[in-house]
Short mmCIF file of C-alpha atoms and ligand atoms in Angstrom, two decimals:
data_model
loop_
_atom_site.label_atom_id
_atom_site.label_comp_id
_atom_site.label_asym_id
_atom_site.label_seq_id
_atom_site.Cartn_x
_atom_site.Cartn_y
_atom_site.Cartn_z
CA MET A 1 100.74 71.82 150.91
CA SER A 2 102.25 73.69 153.86
CA GLN A 3 100.05 74.96 156.74
CA LEU A 4 99.85 78.72 156.55
CA LYS A 5 98.76 81.22 159.21
CA LEU A 6 98.82 84.97 158.40
CA THR A 7 98.68 87.27 161.44
CA TYR A 8 97.59 90.91 160.99
CA PHE A 9 95.22 93.61 162.13
CA ASN A 10 91.53 93.13 161.69
CA PHE A 11 90.98 95.47 158.77
CA HIS A 12 90.81 95.16 154.98
CA GLY A 13 94.03 96.86 154.04
CA GLY A 14 97.61 97.51 155.07
CA ARG A 15 100.64 95.38 154.62
CA ALA A 16 98.88 91.94 154.76
CA GLU A 17 96.09 92.71 152.30
CA PRO A 18 97.99 91.79 149.12
CA ALA A 19 98.90 88.39 150.63
CA ARG A 20 95.35 87.76 151.80
CA LEU A 21 94.08 88.58 148.27
CA ALA A 22 96.74 86.47 146.59
CA MET A 23 95.89 83.43 148.68
CA HIS A 24 92.18 83.85 148.06
CA ILE A 25 92.68 84.26 144.30
CA GLY A 26 94.96 81.24 144.24
CA ASN A 27 92.59 79.09 146.34
CA ILE A 28 95.34 78.58 148.90
CA ALA A 29 94.06 77.51 152.29
CA PHE A 30 95.35 79.58 155.17
CA GLU A 31 94.44 80.66 158.69
CA ASP A 32 93.51 84.32 158.41
CA TYR A 33 94.38 85.33 161.97
CA ARG A 34 93.08 88.86 162.53
CA PHE A 35 93.34 90.75 165.80
CA ALA A 36 92.01 94.05 167.16
CA TYR A 37 94.35 97.02 167.46
CA ALA A 38 93.89 96.87 171.24
CA ASP A 39 95.51 93.40 171.23
CA PHE A 40 98.63 94.54 169.24
CA ALA A 41 100.71 95.05 172.36
CA GLU A 42 100.25 91.40 173.23
CA VAL A 43 100.55 89.97 169.70
CA ARG A 44 103.76 91.88 168.93
CA LYS A 45 105.51 90.14 171.86
CA SER A 46 105.38 86.95 169.84
CA THR A 47 106.97 88.49 166.70
CA PRO A 48 110.79 88.97 166.17
CA PHE A 49 110.61 92.76 165.40
CA GLY A 50 107.43 93.63 167.23
CA GLN A 51 105.77 93.99 163.88
CA VAL A 52 103.10 92.41 161.83
CA PRO A 53 102.23 90.90 159.35
CA THR A 54 103.91 87.53 160.00
CA LEU A 55 103.35 84.27 158.20
CA HIS A 56 103.74 80.90 159.93
CA VAL A 57 104.70 78.19 157.43
CA ASP A 58 104.29 74.82 159.06
CA GLY A 59 104.79 76.53 162.41
CA VAL A 60 107.87 78.55 161.38
CA GLN A 61 107.25 82.30 161.72
CA VAL A 62 108.38 84.50 158.83
CA THR A 63 108.37 88.34 158.77
CA GLN A 64 108.45 91.10 156.07
CA SER A 65 105.30 91.73 154.13
CA ASP A 66 106.69 91.82 150.64
CA ALA A 67 108.60 88.56 151.19
CA ILE A 68 105.42 86.99 152.43
CA THR A 69 103.39 88.39 149.49
CA ARG A 70 106.00 87.19 147.03
CA TYR A 71 106.00 83.68 148.50
CA VAL A 72 102.21 83.29 148.47
CA GLY A 73 102.13 85.02 145.07
CA LYS A 74 104.35 82.28 143.72
CA LEU A 75 102.12 79.63 145.24
CA ALA A 76 99.10 81.34 143.73
CA GLY A 77 100.63 81.81 140.19
CA LEU A 78 100.57 85.61 140.62
CA TYR A 79 104.35 86.21 140.31
CA PRO A 80 106.09 86.38 136.96
CA ALA A 81 108.39 83.52 135.92
CA ASP A 82 110.28 85.80 133.54
CA PRO A 83 113.12 87.50 135.32
CA LEU A 84 112.53 90.87 133.72
CA GLN A 85 108.84 90.88 134.49
CA ALA A 86 109.63 89.73 138.05
CA LEU A 87 111.99 92.70 138.28
CA LEU A 88 109.26 95.07 137.16
CA CYS A 89 106.86 93.50 139.62
CA ASP A 90 109.37 93.84 142.51
CA GLU A 91 110.23 97.39 141.62
CA VAL A 92 106.63 98.47 141.99
CA MET A 93 106.21 96.58 145.28
CA CYS A 94 109.41 98.13 146.71
CA ALA A 95 108.36 101.65 145.63
CA VAL A 96 104.96 101.24 147.36
CA GLU A 97 106.77 99.89 150.45
CA ASP A 98 108.99 102.98 150.48
CA ALA A 99 105.93 105.20 150.32
CA ASN A 100 104.37 103.10 153.19
CA ILE A 101 107.49 103.65 155.32
CA LYS A 102 107.30 107.42 154.76
CA MET A 103 103.67 107.41 155.84
CA SER A 104 104.39 105.22 158.88
CA SER A 105 107.02 107.78 160.01
CA THR A 106 104.21 110.22 160.62
CA ASN A 107 101.86 107.83 162.51
CA SER A 108 102.98 108.82 165.97
CA VAL A 109 102.87 112.58 165.26
CA THR A 110 99.80 114.52 166.45
CA GLY A 111 98.03 117.88 166.11
CA ASP A 112 99.57 120.69 163.98
CA ALA A 113 102.77 118.77 163.60
CA LEU A 114 100.86 115.92 162.01
CA LYS A 115 99.15 118.29 159.60
CA GLU A 116 102.50 119.78 158.66
CA ALA A 117 104.17 116.36 158.29
CA ARG A 118 101.34 114.87 156.18
CA THR A 119 101.01 117.98 154.01
CA ALA A 120 104.77 117.83 153.28
CA LEU A 121 104.36 114.14 152.50
CA VAL A 122 101.46 114.73 150.16
CA ASN A 123 103.16 117.57 148.24
CA GLY A 124 106.55 115.79 148.11
CA PRO A 125 107.05 112.05 148.15
CA LEU A 126 103.43 110.96 147.69
CA THR A 127 103.11 113.13 144.63
CA MET A 128 106.31 111.64 143.30
CA TYR A 129 105.36 108.00 143.97
CA LEU A 130 101.83 108.35 142.61
CA ARG A 131 102.98 109.92 139.40
CA TRP A 132 105.72 107.32 139.02
CA LEU A 133 103.30 104.45 139.59
CA GLN A 134 100.93 105.90 136.96
CA SER A 135 103.75 106.27 134.49
CA GLN A 136 104.90 102.65 135.10
CA LEU A 137 101.33 101.41 134.53
CA GLN A 138 101.07 103.31 131.27
CA ALA A 139 104.55 102.19 130.12
CA HIS A 140 103.49 98.54 130.57
CA GLY A 141 100.27 98.60 128.61
CA GLY A 142 97.99 100.58 131.01
CA GLU A 143 96.17 97.56 132.51
CA TYR A 144 98.70 95.70 134.78
CA PHE A 145 102.08 96.62 136.18
CA ALA A 146 103.98 93.52 134.89
CA ASP A 147 103.69 90.39 132.82
CA HIS A 148 100.52 91.76 131.05
CA ARG A 149 98.36 90.03 133.60
CA LEU A 150 97.37 90.22 137.26
CA THR A 151 100.37 89.92 139.58
CA ILE A 152 101.06 90.74 143.21
CA ALA A 153 102.29 94.19 142.10
CA ASP A 154 98.66 94.98 141.12
CA LEU A 155 97.43 93.69 144.45
CA LYS A 156 99.97 95.82 146.35
CA VAL A 157 99.09 99.01 144.41
CA PHE A 158 95.34 98.16 144.70
CA ALA A 159 95.55 97.98 148.56
CA TYR A 160 97.72 101.14 148.70
CA VAL A 161 95.41 103.20 146.53
CA ARG A 162 92.33 102.09 148.44
CA GLY A 163 94.06 103.16 151.74
CA LEU A 164 94.91 106.57 150.34
CA ASN A 165 91.30 107.02 149.10
CA SER A 166 89.77 105.74 152.34
CA GLY A 167 89.77 108.97 154.36
CA HIS A 168 91.38 107.07 157.26
CA LEU A 169 94.70 108.94 156.81
CA ASP A 170 94.38 112.40 158.37
CA HIS A 171 95.44 115.26 156.09
CA VAL A 172 95.66 113.01 153.05
CA PRO A 173 92.98 114.34 150.68
CA THR A 174 90.59 111.49 149.55
CA ASP A 175 90.82 112.88 145.98
CA LEU A 176 94.60 112.93 145.93
CA VAL A 177 94.96 109.92 143.64
CA GLU A 178 92.17 111.11 141.41
CA LYS A 179 93.90 114.52 140.96
CA LEU A 180 97.43 113.26 140.55
CA ALA A 181 97.20 109.89 138.99
CA PRO A 182 93.64 109.03 137.84
CA GLN A 183 94.80 105.96 135.94
CA LEU A 184 95.61 104.39 139.28
CA ASN A 185 91.97 104.70 140.30
CA ILE A 186 90.89 103.07 137.07
CA HIS A 187 93.43 100.29 137.78
CA MET A 188 92.11 100.00 141.35
CA GLN A 189 88.55 99.55 140.00
CA ARG A 190 89.77 97.00 137.45
CA ILE A 191 91.34 94.95 140.20
CA ALA A 192 88.25 95.35 142.41
CA ASN A 193 86.11 94.06 139.53
CA THR A 194 88.30 90.98 138.96
CA PRO A 195 85.81 88.20 139.85
CA ALA A 196 87.95 86.53 142.60
CA VAL A 197 88.65 89.95 144.18
CA ALA A 198 85.00 91.08 144.08
CA GLN A 199 83.99 87.71 145.52
CA TYR A 200 86.52 88.06 148.31
CA TYR A 201 85.07 91.41 149.51
CA THR A 202 81.49 90.20 149.07
CA LYS A 203 82.34 87.46 151.53
CA PHE A 204 82.96 90.17 154.10
CA GLY A 205 79.80 92.11 153.13
CA LEU A 206 81.82 94.86 151.43
N1 GSH B 301 109.29 95.81 156.97
C1 GSH B 301 108.15 95.29 157.62
C2 GSH B 301 107.42 96.44 158.32
C3 GSH B 301 106.24 95.96 159.11
C4 GSH B 301 105.55 97.00 159.87
O1 GSH B 301 106.07 98.19 160.07
N2 GSH B 301 104.29 96.76 160.28
C5 GSH B 301 103.55 97.71 161.11
C6 GSH B 301 102.09 97.43 160.94
S1 GSH B 301 101.56 97.64 159.21
C7 GSH B 301 104.00 97.50 162.53
O2 GSH B 301 103.96 96.40 163.00
N3 GSH B 301 104.36 98.60 163.17
C8 GSH B 301 104.80 98.52 164.57
C9 GSH B 301 106.25 98.94 164.71
O3 GSH B 301 106.96 98.98 163.75
O4 GSH B 301 106.63 99.13 165.89
C10 GSH B 301 107.22 94.59 156.72
O5 GSH B 301 107.19 94.99 155.48
O6 GSH B 301 106.50 93.64 157.14
#
């Protein structure tokens, strides 16, 4: 088995959370290297794009969160073997990543401009993505996004919905998901209650 080291911020969310969860669920040993936000300026110097997460595989550094999640998802048995189910899984992950990028574009905005940008995001793209995700979930049986079982698409949406509900994103109402796409909260709870996921957060006292 390759030696794996995942580098990301020291919080339970964001772009590395699906990979962390996948490796925990799949019993894949890895170094979970977490750093404080204050250390980001230093850490980013060692990454090709000044971004995290990165994954070192036997010392070779790899970027791009979804590529990393897909790789560890395959190791963990959480990625569909069937090409069509893999396509559906990827589609959901890419849509969430597009939504992440739109949110990231507002991160450096402050004051009234932030309120305006986030409100426009909530009423436009976020509404669209959340409704679409809910419709995808329902179209594929209502429990999981692809393959009729837990895949990395579920882990990606789980981390995304938790982030939106968290109250850490200024001007994103914490009841947004509940109002627009309540099935996604039910899905989030289903994933949270999956024994390996529940055990993972218990380990951190959450
Ligand atoms: N496409 C990259 C984007 C990574 C990314 O934007 N990461 C954020 C943290 S979640 C970051 O490092 N931002 C700093 C920057 O882009 O300058 C991926 O999916 O890994």
